[in-house]
PDB file of C-alpha atoms in Angstrom:
ATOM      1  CA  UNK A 129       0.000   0.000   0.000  1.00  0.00           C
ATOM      2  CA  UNK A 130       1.219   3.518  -0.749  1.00  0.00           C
ATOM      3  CA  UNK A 131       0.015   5.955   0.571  1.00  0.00           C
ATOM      4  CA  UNK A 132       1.241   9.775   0.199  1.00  0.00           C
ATOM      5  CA  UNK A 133       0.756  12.423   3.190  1.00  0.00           C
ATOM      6  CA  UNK A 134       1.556  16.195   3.454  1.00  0.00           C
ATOM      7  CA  UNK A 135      -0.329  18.757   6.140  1.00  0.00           C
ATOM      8  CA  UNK A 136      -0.398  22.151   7.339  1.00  0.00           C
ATOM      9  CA  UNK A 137      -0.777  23.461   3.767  1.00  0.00           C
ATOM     10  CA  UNK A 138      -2.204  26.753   5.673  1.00  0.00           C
ATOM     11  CA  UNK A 139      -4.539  27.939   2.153  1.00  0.00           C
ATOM     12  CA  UNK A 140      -2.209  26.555  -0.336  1.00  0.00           C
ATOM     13  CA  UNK A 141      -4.286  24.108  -1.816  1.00  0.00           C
ATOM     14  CA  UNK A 142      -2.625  24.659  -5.117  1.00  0.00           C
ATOM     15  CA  UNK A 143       0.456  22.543  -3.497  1.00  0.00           C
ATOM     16  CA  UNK A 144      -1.490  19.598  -3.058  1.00  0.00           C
ATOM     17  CA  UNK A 145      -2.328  19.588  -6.839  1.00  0.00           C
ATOM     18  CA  UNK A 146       1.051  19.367  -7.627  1.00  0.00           C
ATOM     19  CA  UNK A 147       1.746  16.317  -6.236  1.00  0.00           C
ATOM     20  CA  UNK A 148      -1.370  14.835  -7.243  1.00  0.00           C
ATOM     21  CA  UNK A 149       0.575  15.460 -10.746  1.00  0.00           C
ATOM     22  CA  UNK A 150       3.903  14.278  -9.628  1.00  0.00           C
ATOM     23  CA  UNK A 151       2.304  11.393  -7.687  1.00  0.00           C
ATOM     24  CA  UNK A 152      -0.646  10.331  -9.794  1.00  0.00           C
ATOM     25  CA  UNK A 153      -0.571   6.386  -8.410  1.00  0.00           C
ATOM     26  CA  UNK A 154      -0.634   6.349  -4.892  1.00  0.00           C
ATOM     27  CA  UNK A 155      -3.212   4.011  -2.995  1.00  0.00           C
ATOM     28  CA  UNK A 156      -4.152   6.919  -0.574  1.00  0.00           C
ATOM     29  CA  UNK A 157      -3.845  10.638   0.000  1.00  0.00           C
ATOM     30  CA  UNK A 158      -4.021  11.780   3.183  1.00  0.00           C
ATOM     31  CA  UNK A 159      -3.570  15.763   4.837  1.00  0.00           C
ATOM     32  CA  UNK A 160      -2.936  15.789   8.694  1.00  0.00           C
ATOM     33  CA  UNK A 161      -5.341  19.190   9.034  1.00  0.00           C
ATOM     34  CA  UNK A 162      -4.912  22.844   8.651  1.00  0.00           C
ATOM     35  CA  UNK A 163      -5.985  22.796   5.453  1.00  0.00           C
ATOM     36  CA  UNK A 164      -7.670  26.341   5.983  1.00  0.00           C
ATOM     37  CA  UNK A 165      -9.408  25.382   2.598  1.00  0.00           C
ATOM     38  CA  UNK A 166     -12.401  23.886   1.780  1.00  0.00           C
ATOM     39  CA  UNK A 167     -11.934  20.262   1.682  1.00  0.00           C
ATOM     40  CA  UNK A 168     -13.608  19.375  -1.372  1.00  0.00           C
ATOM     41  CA  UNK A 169     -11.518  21.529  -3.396  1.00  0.00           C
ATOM     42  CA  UNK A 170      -8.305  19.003  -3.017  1.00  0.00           C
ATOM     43  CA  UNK A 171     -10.117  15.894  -3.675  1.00  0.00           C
ATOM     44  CA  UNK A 172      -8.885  12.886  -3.685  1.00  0.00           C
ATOM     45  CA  UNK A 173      -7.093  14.214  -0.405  1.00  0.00           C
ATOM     46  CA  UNK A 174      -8.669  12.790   2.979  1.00  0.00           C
ATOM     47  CA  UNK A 175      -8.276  15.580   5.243  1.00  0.00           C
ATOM     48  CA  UNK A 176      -8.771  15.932   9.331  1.00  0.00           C
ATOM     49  CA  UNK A 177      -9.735  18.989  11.237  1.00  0.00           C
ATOM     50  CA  UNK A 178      -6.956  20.884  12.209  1.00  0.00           C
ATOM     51  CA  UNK A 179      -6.932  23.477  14.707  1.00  0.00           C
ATOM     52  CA  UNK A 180      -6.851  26.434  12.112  1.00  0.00           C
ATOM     53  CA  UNK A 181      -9.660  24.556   9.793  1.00  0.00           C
ATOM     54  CA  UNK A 182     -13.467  25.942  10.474  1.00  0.00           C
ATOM     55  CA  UNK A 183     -14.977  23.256   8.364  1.00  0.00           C
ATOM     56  CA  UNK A 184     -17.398  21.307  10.568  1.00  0.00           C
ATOM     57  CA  UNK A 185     -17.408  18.118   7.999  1.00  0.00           C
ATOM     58  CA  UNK A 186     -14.240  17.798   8.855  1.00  0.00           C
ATOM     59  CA  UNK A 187     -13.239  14.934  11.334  1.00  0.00           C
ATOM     60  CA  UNK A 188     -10.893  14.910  14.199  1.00  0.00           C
ATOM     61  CA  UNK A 189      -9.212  11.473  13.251  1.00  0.00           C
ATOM     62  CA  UNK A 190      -9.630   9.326  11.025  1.00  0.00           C
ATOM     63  CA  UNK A 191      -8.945   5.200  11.321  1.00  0.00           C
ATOM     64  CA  UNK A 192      -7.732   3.404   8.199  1.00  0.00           C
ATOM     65  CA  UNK A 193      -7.152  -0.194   7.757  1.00  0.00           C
ATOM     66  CA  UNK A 194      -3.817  -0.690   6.234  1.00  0.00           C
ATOM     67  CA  UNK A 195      -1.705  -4.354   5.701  1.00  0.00           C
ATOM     68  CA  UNK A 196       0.392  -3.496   9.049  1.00  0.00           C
ATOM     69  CA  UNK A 197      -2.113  -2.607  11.194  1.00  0.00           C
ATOM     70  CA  UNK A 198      -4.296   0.163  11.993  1.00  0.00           C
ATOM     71  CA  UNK A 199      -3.214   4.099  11.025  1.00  0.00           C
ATOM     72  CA  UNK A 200      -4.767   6.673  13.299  1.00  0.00           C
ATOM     73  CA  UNK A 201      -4.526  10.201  12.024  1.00  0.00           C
ATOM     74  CA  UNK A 202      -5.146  13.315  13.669  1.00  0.00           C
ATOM     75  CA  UNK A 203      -4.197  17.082  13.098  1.00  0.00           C
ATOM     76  CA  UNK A 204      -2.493  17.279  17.076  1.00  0.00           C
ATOM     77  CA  UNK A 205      -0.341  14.506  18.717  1.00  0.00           C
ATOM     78  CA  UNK A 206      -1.794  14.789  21.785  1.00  0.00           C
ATOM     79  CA  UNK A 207      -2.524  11.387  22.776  1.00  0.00           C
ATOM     80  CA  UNK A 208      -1.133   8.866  24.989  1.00  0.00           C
ATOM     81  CA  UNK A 209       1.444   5.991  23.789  1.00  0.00           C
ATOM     82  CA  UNK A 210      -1.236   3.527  26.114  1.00  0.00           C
ATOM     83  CA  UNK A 211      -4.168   4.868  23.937  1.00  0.00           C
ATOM     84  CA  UNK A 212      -2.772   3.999  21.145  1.00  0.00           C
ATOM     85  CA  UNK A 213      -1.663   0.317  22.303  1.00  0.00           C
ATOM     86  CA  UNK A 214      -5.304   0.338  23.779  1.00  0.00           C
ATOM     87  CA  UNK A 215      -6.581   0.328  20.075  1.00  0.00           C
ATOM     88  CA  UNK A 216      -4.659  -1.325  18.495  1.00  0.00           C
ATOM     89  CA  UNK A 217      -2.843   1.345  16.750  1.00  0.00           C
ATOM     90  CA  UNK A 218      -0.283   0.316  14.658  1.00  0.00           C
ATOM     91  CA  UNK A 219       0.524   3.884  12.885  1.00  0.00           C
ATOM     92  CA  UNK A 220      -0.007   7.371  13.787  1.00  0.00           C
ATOM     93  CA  UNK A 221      -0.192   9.843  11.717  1.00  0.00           C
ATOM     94  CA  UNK A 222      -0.081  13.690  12.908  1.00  0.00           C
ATOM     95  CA  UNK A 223       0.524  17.360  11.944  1.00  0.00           C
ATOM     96  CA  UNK A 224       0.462  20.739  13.717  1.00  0.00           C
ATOM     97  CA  UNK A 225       4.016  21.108  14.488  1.00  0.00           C
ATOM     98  CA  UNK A 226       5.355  21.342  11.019  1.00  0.00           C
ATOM     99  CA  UNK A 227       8.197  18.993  11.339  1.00  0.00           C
ATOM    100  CA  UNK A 228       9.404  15.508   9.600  1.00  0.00           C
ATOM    101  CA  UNK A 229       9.276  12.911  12.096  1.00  0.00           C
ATOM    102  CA  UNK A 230       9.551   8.914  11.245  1.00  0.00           C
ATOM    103  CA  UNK A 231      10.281   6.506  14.175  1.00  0.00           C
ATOM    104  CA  UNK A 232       9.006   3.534  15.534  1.00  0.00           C
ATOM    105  CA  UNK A 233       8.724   2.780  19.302  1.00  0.00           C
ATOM    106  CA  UNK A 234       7.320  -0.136  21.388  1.00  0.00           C
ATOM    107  CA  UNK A 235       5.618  -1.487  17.952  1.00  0.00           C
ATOM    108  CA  UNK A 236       3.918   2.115  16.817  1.00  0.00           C
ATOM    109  CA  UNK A 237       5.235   3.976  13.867  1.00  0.00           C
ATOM    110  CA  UNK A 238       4.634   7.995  14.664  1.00  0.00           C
ATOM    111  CA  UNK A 239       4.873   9.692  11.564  1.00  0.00           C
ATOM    112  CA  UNK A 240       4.481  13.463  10.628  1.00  0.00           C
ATOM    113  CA  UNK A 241       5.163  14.851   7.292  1.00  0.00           C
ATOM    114  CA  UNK A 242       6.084  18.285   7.834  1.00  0.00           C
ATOM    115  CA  UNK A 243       4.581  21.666   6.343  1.00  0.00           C
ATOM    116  CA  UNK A 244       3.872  21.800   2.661  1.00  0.00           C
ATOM    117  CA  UNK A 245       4.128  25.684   3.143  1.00  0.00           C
ATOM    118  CA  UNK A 246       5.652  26.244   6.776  1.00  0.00           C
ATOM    119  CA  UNK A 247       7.969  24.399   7.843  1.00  0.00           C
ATOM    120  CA  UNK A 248       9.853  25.101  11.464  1.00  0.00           C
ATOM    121  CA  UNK A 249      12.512  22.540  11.495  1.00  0.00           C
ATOM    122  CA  UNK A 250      15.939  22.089   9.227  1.00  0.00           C
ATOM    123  CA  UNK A 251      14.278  20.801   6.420  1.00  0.00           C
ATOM    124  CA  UNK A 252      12.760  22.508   3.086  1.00  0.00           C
ATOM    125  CA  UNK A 253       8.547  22.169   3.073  1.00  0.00           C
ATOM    126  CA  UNK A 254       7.554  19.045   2.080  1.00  0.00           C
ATOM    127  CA  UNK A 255       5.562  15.228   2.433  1.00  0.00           C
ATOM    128  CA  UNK A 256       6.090  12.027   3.076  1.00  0.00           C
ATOM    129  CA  UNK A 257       5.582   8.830   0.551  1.00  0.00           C
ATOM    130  CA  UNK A 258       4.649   5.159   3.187  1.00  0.00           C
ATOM    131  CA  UNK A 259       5.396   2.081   1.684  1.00  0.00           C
ATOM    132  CA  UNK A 260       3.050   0.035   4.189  1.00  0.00           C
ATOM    133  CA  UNK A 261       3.325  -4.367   3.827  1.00  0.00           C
ATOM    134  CA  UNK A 262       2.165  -6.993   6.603  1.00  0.00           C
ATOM    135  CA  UNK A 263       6.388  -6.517   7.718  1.00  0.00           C
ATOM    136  CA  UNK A 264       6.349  -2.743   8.394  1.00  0.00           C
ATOM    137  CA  UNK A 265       6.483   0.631   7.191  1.00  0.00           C
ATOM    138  CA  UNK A 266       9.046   2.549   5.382  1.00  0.00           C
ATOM    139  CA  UNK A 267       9.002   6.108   4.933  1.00  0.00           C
ATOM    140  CA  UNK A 268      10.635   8.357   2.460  1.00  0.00           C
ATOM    141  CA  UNK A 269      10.632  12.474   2.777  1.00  0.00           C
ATOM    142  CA  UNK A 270      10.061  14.940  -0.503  1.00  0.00           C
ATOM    143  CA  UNK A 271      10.997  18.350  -0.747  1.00  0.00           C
ATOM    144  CA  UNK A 272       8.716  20.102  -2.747  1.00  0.00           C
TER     145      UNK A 272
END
């Protein structure tokens, strides 16, 4: 399964078109939230509720079957390592802080993809491409 993520776009949807063009084949597309767009308008992207977005369709996580486990995605990380074991949560996938993270602890991939168009760590803005299979998850960072 491959699934391509990016967040915290902050209004510029036009980013996320791009890579639908660079990226046409992907299994999934997901944004972690801030969006600060309307939804519908980046299609085929499957978008959470950040804290800047004022779109009440939007939902606080989503839960997605994937051949590793389950993926959990929500727009803030704020949730406990034991929550996650609770439910089974194999990957979680968050935003808001608008920097790359990929690592793997106690069994649980946590995975952020950076900014599209803010990033606030070392890196350029970008996304993330997952590889997901029944053995793991591998990650690989873009710069736009």
């Amino acid at each position: 399964m491959r699934i391509l993520i990016a967040g915290d776009t902050h209004g510029k949807s036009e980013l996320l078109h791009a890579l639908l063009k660079l990226h046409p084949n992907m299994d999934m597309y997901l944004h972690t939230g801030d969006l600060c767009d309307c939804a519908v308008s980046v299609y085929p992207f499957d978008v959470v509720k950040g804290n800047c977005d004022y779109d009440n369709n939007l939902m606080e996580r989503r839960l997605i079957d994937t051949p590793y486990g389950k993926l959990l995605m929500k727009h803030i990380p704020s949730i406990s390592k034991e929550e996650l074991k609770k439910n089974n949560i194999k990957i979680f996938v968050f935003g808001h802080l608008h920097k790359r993270s990929f690592y793997q602890e106690d069994g649980i991939y946590y995975i952020s993809p950076g900014s599209l168009a803010f990033e606030r760590d070392k890196y350029n803005e970008g996304y993330i491409i997952l590889e997901i299979t029944k053995e793991g998850v591998k990650g690989t960072f873009y710069d736009l």
